[in-house]
mmCIF file of C-alpha atoms in Angstrom:
data_model
loop_
_atom_site.group_PDB
_atom_site.id
_atom_site.type_symbol
_atom_site.label_atom_id
_atom_site.label_comp_id
_atom_site.label_asym_id
_atom_site.label_seq_id
_atom_site.Cartn_x
_atom_site.Cartn_y
_atom_site.Cartn_z
ATOM 1 C CA UNK A 25 -15.737 -28.164 36.853
ATOM 2 C CA UNK A 26 -13.599 -25.050 36.957
ATOM 3 C CA UNK A 27 -15.079 -21.980 38.524
ATOM 4 C CA UNK A 28 -16.570 -19.603 35.997
ATOM 5 C CA UNK A 29 -14.577 -16.415 35.657
ATOM 6 C CA UNK A 30 -16.517 -13.216 35.035
ATOM 7 C CA UNK A 31 -13.548 -11.623 33.283
ATOM 8 C CA UNK A 32 -13.142 -14.541 30.884
ATOM 9 C CA UNK A 33 -16.835 -14.453 30.128
ATOM 10 C CA UNK A 34 -16.700 -10.745 29.396
ATOM 11 C CA UNK A 35 -13.792 -11.323 27.054
ATOM 12 C CA UNK A 36 -15.650 -14.108 25.287
ATOM 13 C CA UNK A 37 -18.711 -11.950 24.828
ATOM 14 C CA UNK A 38 -16.514 -9.245 23.389
ATOM 15 C CA UNK A 39 -14.991 -11.752 20.992
ATOM 16 C CA UNK A 40 -18.428 -13.054 20.017
ATOM 17 C CA UNK A 41 -19.622 -9.504 19.317
ATOM 18 C CA UNK A 42 -16.675 -8.867 17.038
ATOM 19 C CA UNK A 43 -17.186 -12.150 15.231
ATOM 20 C CA UNK A 44 -20.884 -11.523 14.716
ATOM 21 C CA UNK A 45 -20.168 -8.068 13.355
ATOM 22 C CA UNK A 46 -17.740 -9.586 10.881
ATOM 23 C CA UNK A 47 -20.476 -11.946 9.734
ATOM 24 C CA UNK A 48 -19.814 -15.168 11.627
ATOM 25 C CA UNK A 49 -22.431 -17.904 11.742
ATOM 26 C CA UNK A 50 -23.596 -19.608 14.885
ATOM 27 C CA UNK A 51 -21.572 -22.782 14.375
ATOM 28 C CA UNK A 52 -18.365 -20.759 14.312
ATOM 29 C CA UNK A 53 -19.311 -18.920 17.483
ATOM 30 C CA UNK A 54 -20.133 -22.147 19.253
ATOM 31 C CA UNK A 55 -16.756 -23.616 18.366
ATOM 32 C CA UNK A 56 -14.638 -20.584 19.157
ATOM 33 C CA UNK A 57 -16.281 -19.426 22.384
ATOM 34 C CA UNK A 58 -17.479 -21.367 25.377
ATOM 35 C CA UNK A 59 -20.702 -19.377 25.690
ATOM 36 C CA UNK A 60 -23.946 -21.291 25.688
ATOM 37 C CA UNK A 61 -26.052 -21.571 22.555
ATOM 38 C CA UNK A 62 -28.895 -19.576 24.115
ATOM 39 C CA UNK A 63 -26.661 -16.658 25.000
ATOM 40 C CA UNK A 64 -25.104 -16.639 21.545
ATOM 41 C CA UNK A 65 -28.559 -16.672 19.961
ATOM 42 C CA UNK A 66 -29.634 -13.750 22.092
ATOM 43 C CA UNK A 67 -26.453 -11.869 21.295
ATOM 44 C CA UNK A 68 -26.871 -12.504 17.582
ATOM 45 C CA UNK A 69 -30.458 -11.278 17.557
ATOM 46 C CA UNK A 70 -29.518 -8.205 19.540
ATOM 47 C CA UNK A 71 -26.710 -7.252 17.174
ATOM 48 C CA UNK A 72 -28.201 -8.162 13.815
ATOM 49 C CA UNK A 73 -31.900 -7.809 14.526
ATOM 50 C CA UNK A 74 -32.648 -11.150 12.867
ATOM 51 C CA UNK A 75 -32.219 -14.728 13.942
ATOM 52 C CA UNK A 76 -29.100 -16.448 12.612
ATOM 53 C CA UNK A 77 -29.296 -18.442 9.360
ATOM 54 C CA UNK A 78 -30.005 -22.111 9.927
ATOM 55 C CA UNK A 79 -28.664 -25.167 8.185
ATOM 56 C CA UNK A 80 -25.278 -26.656 7.597
ATOM 57 C CA UNK A 81 -22.169 -24.692 6.851
ATOM 58 C CA UNK A 82 -20.764 -24.902 3.337
ATOM 59 C CA UNK A 83 -18.435 -27.879 3.408
ATOM 60 C CA UNK A 84 -17.051 -28.285 -0.094
ATOM 61 C CA UNK A 85 -13.368 -27.772 -0.746
ATOM 62 C CA UNK A 86 -14.114 -27.285 -4.433
ATOM 63 C CA UNK A 87 -15.553 -23.835 -3.859
ATOM 64 C CA UNK A 88 -12.082 -22.588 -2.938
ATOM 65 C CA UNK A 89 -10.644 -23.817 -6.236
ATOM 66 C CA UNK A 90 -12.973 -21.946 -8.599
ATOM 67 C CA UNK A 91 -11.542 -18.836 -10.162
ATOM 68 C CA UNK A 92 -12.737 -15.837 -8.151
ATOM 69 C CA UNK A 93 -13.025 -17.562 -4.778
ATOM 70 C CA UNK A 94 -9.545 -18.990 -5.338
ATOM 71 C CA UNK A 95 -8.020 -15.529 -5.629
ATOM 72 C CA UNK A 96 -9.805 -14.308 -2.536
ATOM 73 C CA UNK A 97 -9.122 -17.364 -0.434
ATOM 74 C CA UNK A 98 -5.465 -17.405 -1.520
ATOM 75 C CA UNK A 99 -5.141 -13.802 -0.436
ATOM 76 C CA UNK A 100 -6.723 -14.595 2.915
ATOM 77 C CA UNK A 101 -4.692 -17.718 3.563
ATOM 78 C CA UNK A 102 -1.438 -15.986 2.611
ATOM 79 C CA UNK A 103 -2.180 -13.203 5.072
ATOM 80 C CA UNK A 104 -3.132 -15.749 7.711
ATOM 81 C CA UNK A 105 0.055 -17.717 7.159
ATOM 82 C CA UNK A 106 2.111 -14.539 7.322
ATOM 83 C CA UNK A 107 0.529 -13.550 10.634
ATOM 84 C CA UNK A 108 0.997 -17.005 12.140
ATOM 85 C CA UNK A 109 4.603 -17.258 11.003
ATOM 86 C CA UNK A 110 5.856 -13.742 11.572
ATOM 87 C CA UNK A 111 3.584 -12.115 14.107
ATOM 88 C CA UNK A 112 3.294 -15.135 16.387
ATOM 89 C CA UNK A 113 -0.477 -15.102 16.831
ATOM 90 C CA UNK A 114 -2.741 -18.119 16.389
ATOM 91 C CA UNK A 115 -6.270 -19.444 16.617
ATOM 92 C CA UNK A 116 -9.292 -17.251 16.223
ATOM 93 C CA UNK A 117 -7.245 -14.094 16.807
ATOM 94 C CA UNK A 118 -5.145 -14.824 13.726
ATOM 95 C CA UNK A 119 -8.243 -15.600 11.681
ATOM 96 C CA UNK A 120 -9.955 -12.398 12.749
ATOM 97 C CA UNK A 121 -6.964 -10.170 12.080
ATOM 98 C CA UNK A 122 -6.237 -11.856 8.766
ATOM 99 C CA UNK A 123 -9.869 -11.440 7.768
ATOM 100 C CA UNK A 124 -9.826 -7.741 8.608
ATOM 101 C CA UNK A 125 -6.635 -7.293 6.584
ATOM 102 C CA UNK A 126 -8.189 -9.252 3.733
ATOM 103 C CA UNK A 127 -11.204 -6.922 3.737
ATOM 104 C CA UNK A 128 -8.811 -3.990 3.507
ATOM 105 C CA UNK A 129 -7.055 -5.487 0.518
ATOM 106 C CA UNK A 130 -10.111 -6.211 -1.593
ATOM 107 C CA UNK A 131 -11.843 -2.961 -2.439
ATOM 108 C CA UNK A 132 -15.279 -3.084 -0.816
ATOM 109 C CA UNK A 133 -18.220 -3.002 -3.184
ATOM 110 C CA UNK A 134 -21.121 -0.946 -1.892
ATOM 111 C CA UNK A 135 -24.018 -2.974 -0.474
ATOM 112 C CA UNK A 136 -22.400 -6.181 -1.572
ATOM 113 C CA UNK A 137 -21.073 -9.016 0.542
ATOM 114 C CA UNK A 138 -17.377 -9.855 0.380
ATOM 115 C CA UNK A 139 -16.591 -12.894 -1.760
ATOM 116 C CA UNK A 140 -15.058 -14.703 1.167
ATOM 117 C CA UNK A 141 -17.204 -14.566 4.299
ATOM 118 C CA UNK A 142 -15.699 -14.974 7.749
ATOM 119 C CA UNK A 143 -17.320 -18.368 8.135
ATOM 120 C CA UNK A 144 -15.816 -19.503 4.839
ATOM 121 C CA UNK A 145 -12.429 -18.146 5.867
ATOM 122 C CA UNK A 146 -12.646 -20.080 9.106
ATOM 123 C CA UNK A 147 -13.646 -23.226 7.198
ATOM 124 C CA UNK A 148 -10.695 -22.665 4.897
ATOM 125 C CA UNK A 149 -8.288 -22.593 7.824
ATOM 126 C CA UNK A 150 -9.835 -25.803 9.125
ATOM 127 C CA UNK A 151 -9.377 -27.433 5.713
ATOM 128 C CA UNK A 152 -5.732 -26.424 5.880
ATOM 129 C CA UNK A 153 -5.376 -27.837 9.387
ATOM 130 C CA UNK A 154 -6.887 -31.131 8.261
ATOM 131 C CA UNK A 155 -4.586 -31.084 5.195
ATOM 132 C CA UNK A 156 -7.400 -31.274 2.681
ATOM 133 C CA UNK A 157 -6.199 -28.092 1.029
ATOM 134 C CA UNK A 158 -2.730 -26.675 0.704
ATOM 135 C CA UNK A 159 -0.946 -23.916 -1.202
ATOM 136 C CA UNK A 160 1.116 -24.358 -4.339
ATOM 137 C CA UNK A 161 3.490 -21.788 -5.822
ATOM 138 C CA UNK A 162 2.522 -20.500 -9.252
ATOM 139 C CA UNK A 163 5.291 -21.300 -11.723
ATOM 140 C CA UNK A 164 5.001 -17.848 -13.287
ATOM 141 C CA UNK A 165 4.573 -15.336 -10.492
ATOM 142 C CA UNK A 166 5.634 -17.541 -7.558
ATOM 143 C CA UNK A 167 2.652 -16.467 -5.493
ATOM 144 C CA UNK A 168 1.048 -19.091 -3.286
ATOM 145 C CA UNK A 169 -2.444 -20.247 -4.213
ATOM 146 C CA UNK A 170 -4.985 -22.614 -2.684
ATOM 147 C CA UNK A 171 -5.031 -26.083 -4.289
ATOM 148 C CA UNK A 172 -6.226 -29.580 -3.403
ATOM 149 C CA UNK A 173 -3.604 -31.428 -1.394
ATOM 150 C CA UNK A 174 -3.495 -34.504 -3.557
ATOM 151 C CA UNK A 175 -3.571 -32.880 -6.984
ATOM 152 C CA UNK A 176 -0.442 -32.663 -9.067
ATOM 153 C CA UNK A 177 0.911 -29.153 -9.083
ATOM 154 C CA UNK A 178 4.423 -29.254 -10.473
ATOM 155 C CA UNK A 179 3.664 -26.760 -13.213
ATOM 156 C CA UNK A 180 0.831 -25.000 -11.495
ATOM 157 C CA UNK A 181 -0.152 -21.673 -13.066
ATOM 158 C CA UNK A 182 -2.448 -19.459 -11.035
ATOM 159 C CA UNK A 183 -5.745 -17.999 -12.186
ATOM 160 C CA UNK A 184 -4.262 -14.532 -12.333
ATOM 161 C CA UNK A 185 -1.324 -15.369 -14.586
ATOM 162 C CA UNK A 186 -3.487 -17.502 -16.812
ATOM 163 C CA UNK A 187 -6.952 -16.011 -16.778
ATOM 164 C CA UNK A 188 -9.801 -18.193 -18.010
ATOM 165 C CA UNK A 189 -11.370 -16.504 -21.017
ATOM 166 C CA UNK A 190 -14.707 -15.833 -19.346
ATOM 167 C CA UNK A 191 -13.284 -15.013 -15.925
ATOM 168 C CA UNK A 192 -14.976 -12.182 -14.089
ATOM 169 C CA UNK A 193 -17.578 -11.682 -16.819
ATOM 170 C CA UNK A 194 -20.617 -12.350 -14.697
ATOM 171 C CA UNK A 195 -24.090 -10.967 -15.195
ATOM 172 C CA UNK A 196 -23.580 -8.738 -12.211
ATOM 173 C CA UNK A 197 -20.361 -7.178 -13.538
ATOM 174 C CA UNK A 198 -21.982 -6.683 -16.952
ATOM 175 C CA UNK A 199 -24.937 -4.906 -15.357
ATOM 176 C CA UNK A 200 -22.586 -2.743 -13.318
ATOM 177 C CA UNK A 201 -20.620 -1.789 -16.444
ATOM 178 C CA UNK A 202 -23.830 -0.958 -18.308
ATOM 179 C CA UNK A 203 -25.002 1.164 -15.389
ATOM 180 C CA UNK A 204 -21.746 3.112 -15.341
ATOM 181 C CA UNK A 205 -21.953 3.725 -19.105
ATOM 182 C CA UNK A 206 -25.509 4.969 -18.698
ATOM 183 C CA UNK A 207 -24.394 7.252 -15.904
ATOM 184 C CA UNK A 208 -21.724 8.754 -18.179
ATOM 185 C CA UNK A 209 -24.177 9.270 -21.032
ATOM 186 C CA UNK A 210 -26.900 10.758 -18.837
ATOM 187 C CA UNK B 19 20.001 44.743 -31.896
ATOM 188 C CA UNK B 20 16.652 46.358 -31.473
ATOM 189 C CA UNK B 21 15.842 43.918 -28.683
ATOM 190 C CA UNK B 22 19.061 44.713 -26.862
ATOM 191 C CA UNK B 23 18.322 48.370 -27.020
ATOM 192 C CA UNK B 24 14.906 47.776 -25.588
ATOM 193 C CA UNK B 25 16.377 45.791 -22.726
ATOM 194 C CA UNK B 26 18.931 48.456 -21.968
ATOM 195 C CA UNK B 27 16.210 51.059 -21.850
ATOM 196 C CA UNK B 28 14.015 49.068 -19.584
ATOM 197 C CA UNK B 29 16.951 48.353 -17.302
ATOM 198 C CA UNK B 30 17.670 51.981 -16.856
ATOM 199 C CA UNK B 31 14.066 52.536 -16.120
ATOM 200 C CA UNK B 32 14.245 49.824 -13.464
ATOM 201 C CA UNK B 33 15.478 50.207 -9.950
ATOM 202 C CA UNK B 34 19.093 49.171 -10.252
ATOM 203 C CA UNK B 35 21.496 50.947 -7.971
ATOM 204 C CA UNK B 36 24.292 51.411 -10.462
ATOM 205 C CA UNK B 37 24.861 51.029 -14.138
ATOM 206 C CA UNK B 38 23.718 47.616 -15.292
ATOM 207 C CA UNK B 39 26.073 45.177 -16.865
ATOM 208 C CA UNK B 40 25.320 42.247 -19.110
ATOM 209 C CA UNK B 41 26.692 38.810 -18.472
ATOM 210 C CA UNK B 42 25.632 35.255 -19.073
ATOM 211 C CA UNK B 43 23.176 33.593 -16.777
ATOM 212 C CA UNK B 44 24.892 30.362 -15.899
ATOM 213 C CA UNK B 45 21.750 28.514 -14.858
ATOM 214 C CA UNK B 46 20.494 28.454 -18.379
ATOM 215 C CA UNK B 47 23.708 27.275 -19.995
ATOM 216 C CA UNK B 48 23.200 23.607 -19.437
ATOM 217 C CA UNK B 49 19.480 23.680 -19.591
ATOM 218 C CA UNK B 50 18.555 25.182 -22.874
ATOM 219 C CA UNK B 51 21.860 25.859 -24.615
ATOM 220 C CA UNK B 52 20.901 29.445 -25.052
ATOM 221 C CA UNK B 53 22.443 32.314 -23.236
ATOM 222 C CA UNK B 54 20.371 34.525 -21.110
ATOM 223 C CA UNK B 55 21.618 37.617 -19.416
ATOM 224 C CA UNK B 56 22.161 38.803 -15.928
ATOM 225 C CA UNK B 57 22.877 42.233 -14.685
ATOM 226 C CA UNK B 58 25.086 43.161 -11.824
ATOM 227 C CA UNK B 59 23.385 45.282 -9.269
ATOM 228 C CA UNK B 60 24.888 47.019 -6.282
ATOM 229 C CA UNK B 61 22.675 46.472 -3.303
ATOM 230 C CA UNK B 62 22.275 49.003 -0.479
ATOM 231 C CA UNK B 63 24.737 46.981 1.601
ATOM 232 C CA UNK B 64 27.400 47.753 -1.038
ATOM 233 C CA UNK B 65 27.567 44.187 -2.221
ATOM 234 C CA UNK B 66 27.250 43.195 -5.826
ATOM 235 C CA UNK B 67 24.554 40.748 -6.750
ATOM 236 C CA UNK B 68 23.687 39.048 -9.979
ATOM 237 C CA UNK B 69 20.128 39.629 -11.011
ATOM 238 C CA UNK B 70 18.596 37.590 -13.786
ATOM 239 C CA UNK B 71 16.832 39.375 -16.544
ATOM 240 C CA UNK B 72 14.007 37.012 -16.890
ATOM 241 C CA UNK B 73 12.342 38.650 -19.863
ATOM 242 C CA UNK B 74 15.403 38.005 -21.998
ATOM 243 C CA UNK B 75 14.971 34.324 -21.310
ATOM 244 C CA UNK B 76 11.341 34.689 -22.087
ATOM 245 C CA UNK B 77 11.932 36.451 -25.363
ATOM 246 C CA UNK B 78 14.559 34.051 -26.556
ATOM 247 C CA UNK B 79 12.819 30.796 -25.751
ATOM 248 C CA UNK B 80 9.489 31.512 -24.137
ATOM 249 C CA UNK B 81 10.767 30.534 -20.711
ATOM 250 C CA UNK B 82 11.148 32.483 -17.530
ATOM 251 C CA UNK B 83 14.458 32.579 -15.751
ATOM 252 C CA UNK B 84 13.078 30.308 -13.072
ATOM 253 C CA UNK B 85 11.814 27.802 -15.583
ATOM 254 C CA UNK B 86 15.313 27.712 -17.042
ATOM 255 C CA UNK B 87 16.741 27.203 -13.620
ATOM 256 C CA UNK B 88 14.479 24.285 -12.771
ATOM 257 C CA UNK B 89 15.061 22.730 -16.148
ATOM 258 C CA UNK B 90 18.746 22.862 -15.443
ATOM 259 C CA UNK B 91 18.139 21.053 -12.192
ATOM 260 C CA UNK B 92 16.105 18.282 -13.665
ATOM 261 C CA UNK B 93 18.367 17.870 -16.649
ATOM 262 C CA UNK B 94 20.925 16.539 -14.233
ATOM 263 C CA UNK B 95 23.174 19.567 -14.005
ATOM 264 C CA UNK B 96 25.355 19.058 -11.004
ATOM 265 C CA UNK B 97 24.324 21.549 -8.459
ATOM 266 C CA UNK B 98 25.018 21.359 -4.760
ATOM 267 C CA UNK B 99 21.565 22.589 -3.891
ATOM 268 C CA UNK B 100 19.861 19.649 -5.564
ATOM 269 C CA UNK B 101 21.909 17.041 -3.757
ATOM 270 C CA UNK B 102 21.262 18.767 -0.477
ATOM 271 C CA UNK B 103 17.587 18.942 -1.253
ATOM 272 C CA UNK B 104 17.530 15.273 -2.038
ATOM 273 C CA UNK B 105 19.256 14.414 1.213
ATOM 274 C CA UNK B 106 16.770 16.528 3.124
ATOM 275 C CA UNK B 107 13.904 14.748 1.393
ATOM 276 C CA UNK B 108 15.386 11.365 2.270
ATOM 277 C CA UNK B 109 15.729 12.334 5.911
ATOM 278 C CA UNK B 110 12.155 13.578 5.849
ATOM 279 C CA UNK B 111 10.901 10.330 4.360
ATOM 280 C CA UNK B 112 12.898 8.359 6.938
ATOM 281 C CA UNK B 113 11.364 10.310 9.772
ATOM 282 C CA UNK B 114 7.801 9.993 8.520
ATOM 283 C CA UNK B 115 8.312 6.304 7.864
ATOM 284 C CA UNK B 116 9.680 5.617 11.324
ATOM 285 C CA UNK B 117 6.988 7.628 13.052
ATOM 286 C CA UNK B 118 4.222 5.929 11.115
ATOM 287 C CA UNK B 119 5.748 2.490 11.672
ATOM 288 C CA UNK B 120 6.029 3.107 15.392
ATOM 289 C CA UNK B 121 2.452 4.272 15.633
ATOM 290 C CA UNK B 122 1.236 1.235 13.730
ATOM 291 C CA UNK B 123 3.269 -1.201 15.825
ATOM 292 C CA UNK B 124 2.073 0.354 19.060
ATOM 293 C CA UNK B 125 -1.597 0.256 18.138
ATOM 294 C CA UNK B 126 -1.697 -3.309 16.752
ATOM 295 C CA UNK B 127 1.518 -5.243 16.447
ATOM 296 C CA UNK B 128 0.324 -8.242 14.418
ATOM 297 C CA UNK B 129 -1.439 -6.112 11.833
ATOM 298 C CA UNK B 130 1.515 -3.744 11.604
ATOM 299 C CA UNK B 131 3.885 -6.648 10.997
ATOM 300 C CA UNK B 132 1.833 -7.633 7.977
ATOM 301 C CA UNK B 133 1.227 -4.143 6.668
ATOM 302 C CA UNK B 134 4.828 -3.055 6.962
ATOM 303 C CA UNK B 135 6.304 -6.395 5.954
ATOM 304 C CA UNK B 136 8.610 -6.547 8.963
ATOM 305 C CA UNK B 137 9.794 -9.390 11.125
ATOM 306 C CA UNK B 138 8.670 -9.530 14.727
ATOM 307 C CA UNK B 139 12.060 -8.578 16.179
ATOM 308 C CA UNK B 140 12.246 -5.435 14.097
ATOM 309 C CA UNK B 141 8.665 -4.538 14.990
ATOM 310 C CA UNK B 142 9.503 -4.920 18.692
ATOM 311 C CA UNK B 143 12.542 -2.722 18.241
ATOM 312 C CA UNK B 144 10.682 0.022 16.406
ATOM 313 C CA UNK B 145 7.849 -0.069 18.913
ATOM 314 C CA UNK B 146 10.276 0.391 21.794
ATOM 315 C CA UNK B 147 12.278 3.257 20.326
ATOM 316 C CA UNK B 148 12.339 6.647 22.006
ATOM 317 C CA UNK B 149 11.869 9.875 20.084
ATOM 318 C CA UNK B 150 15.570 10.666 20.362
ATOM 319 C CA UNK B 151 16.459 7.311 18.905
ATOM 320 C CA UNK B 152 14.024 7.800 16.043
ATOM 321 C CA UNK B 153 15.419 11.225 15.248
ATOM 322 C CA UNK B 154 18.962 9.866 15.335
ATOM 323 C CA UNK B 155 18.109 6.993 13.038
ATOM 324 C CA UNK B 156 16.134 9.157 10.628
ATOM 325 C CA UNK B 157 19.022 11.639 10.363
ATOM 326 C CA UNK B 158 21.044 9.370 8.116
ATOM 327 C CA UNK B 159 21.324 10.283 4.458
ATOM 328 C CA UNK B 160 20.431 6.787 3.356
ATOM 329 C CA UNK B 161 16.917 5.565 2.784
ATOM 330 C CA UNK B 162 15.878 3.267 5.635
ATOM 331 C CA UNK B 163 12.884 1.571 4.018
ATOM 332 C CA UNK B 164 13.414 -0.588 0.979
ATOM 333 C CA UNK B 165 11.342 -1.631 -1.986
ATOM 334 C CA UNK B 166 9.254 -4.697 -1.271
ATOM 335 C CA UNK B 167 9.467 -6.222 -4.749
ATOM 336 C CA UNK B 168 12.938 -7.430 -5.602
ATOM 337 C CA UNK B 169 12.031 -9.422 -8.653
ATOM 338 C CA UNK B 170 11.914 -7.256 -11.764
ATOM 339 C CA UNK B 171 9.945 -9.867 -13.711
ATOM 340 C CA UNK B 172 7.144 -9.893 -11.153
ATOM 341 C CA UNK B 173 7.088 -6.126 -10.862
ATOM 342 C CA UNK B 174 6.891 -5.803 -14.633
ATOM 343 C CA UNK B 175 4.016 -8.233 -14.751
ATOM 344 C CA UNK B 176 2.109 -6.346 -12.079
ATOM 345 C CA UNK B 177 2.521 -2.968 -13.722
ATOM 346 C CA UNK B 178 1.408 -4.170 -17.132
ATOM 347 C CA UNK B 179 -1.860 -2.655 -18.217
ATOM 348 C CA UNK B 180 -3.712 -5.724 -19.373
ATOM 349 C CA UNK B 181 -5.356 -6.380 -16.055
ATOM 350 C CA UNK B 182 -8.198 -4.948 -14.073
ATOM 351 C CA UNK B 183 -6.880 -2.611 -11.397
ATOM 352 C CA UNK B 184 -8.563 -4.406 -8.511
ATOM 353 C CA UNK B 185 -7.230 -7.742 -9.740
ATOM 354 C CA UNK B 186 -3.692 -6.412 -10.080
ATOM 355 C CA UNK B 187 -3.898 -5.129 -6.525
ATOM 356 C CA UNK B 188 -5.030 -8.456 -5.122
ATOM 357 C CA UNK B 189 -2.309 -10.181 -7.106
ATOM 358 C CA UNK B 190 0.311 -7.877 -5.655
ATOM 359 C CA UNK B 191 -1.063 -8.485 -2.152
ATOM 360 C CA UNK B 192 -0.940 -12.264 -2.651
ATOM 361 C CA UNK B 193 2.658 -12.057 -3.804
ATOM 362 C CA UNK B 194 3.707 -9.809 -0.945
ATOM 363 C CA UNK B 195 1.975 -11.924 1.655
ATOM 364 C CA UNK B 196 3.593 -15.058 0.248
ATOM 365 C CA UNK B 197 7.143 -13.736 0.214
ATOM 366 C CA UNK B 198 9.596 -16.182 1.759
ATOM 367 C CA UNK B 199 10.934 -15.341 5.185
ATOM 368 C CA UNK B 200 14.532 -14.801 4.118
ATOM 369 C CA UNK B 201 13.460 -11.947 1.859
ATOM 370 C CA UNK B 202 11.872 -9.898 4.580
ATOM 371 C CA UNK B 203 13.767 -10.911 7.697
#
């Protein structure tokens, strides 16, 4: 076995800290760093104050196809692809930078989690690597959007060019709108 | 006639150095199609200067002389000052753009490449430029940075008002991130 390098370990801990702060789950950390599970657990508890969520990671590709997640994941994967192609970075570094840029692009909602979590983003990239998902150009705006690899998408129209009639009209958004109206009246 | 008399009186009461003289203020000619007046004044250095009589402008069309002047500028009257101003603004924009780009590239190259929409070679070049080089490059009278959307159909779609602002922004970001290489390289 290769001799353990202190410098490498320090770098890995630094990486793990950044990932945890961005909201990574333990499975992601275990895959992307070579730190032991115990150390990662300790690190997680120290940073977040709670033990990491247990259970399996979300594994469905269908989540990325539904309307709102599709927009967010398309944005993330386009940024990721851009960074890999033009900036020449790869692996977890590309995912982290793309995720930070994605967070900048979607206006942050106060005390609300981003639609696409880092763990989901990482899963998305793995789905792309395993060719379960791919991008298809929208026939109207020519933007690239996440689709299933084996679907037909000759005349694909994205969710932004052709909005579903009830898109974005969730209970939460309705409550928020009502709250803002009340604030104006009051 | 009464108005003219009033003006003449007030001019004499003013601090002109010699007898005033009425002419036409050329700034206003193109702008509002109404003549305003200037007076010729001899300055202490024995030179003659044209002085606008702004209240004439005001009385005739509720505008000050300076309002007339700026209207003339923005109505597209050819004036050397405007072109020079524009060139200066372009050089300014070039300089701020280059300085910002260099700062971004130096602090985080990968992120800057995405944010600025550059290729890696150009980012390397900008990051390695010296201040003299930047000043030299920014001194050109042509705009260095270019619009990122070339397709008028897409731009029109994005600026239409039927969409939520946040959604339109994400759409624009998706389109920009997905631009083919040949468009940005």
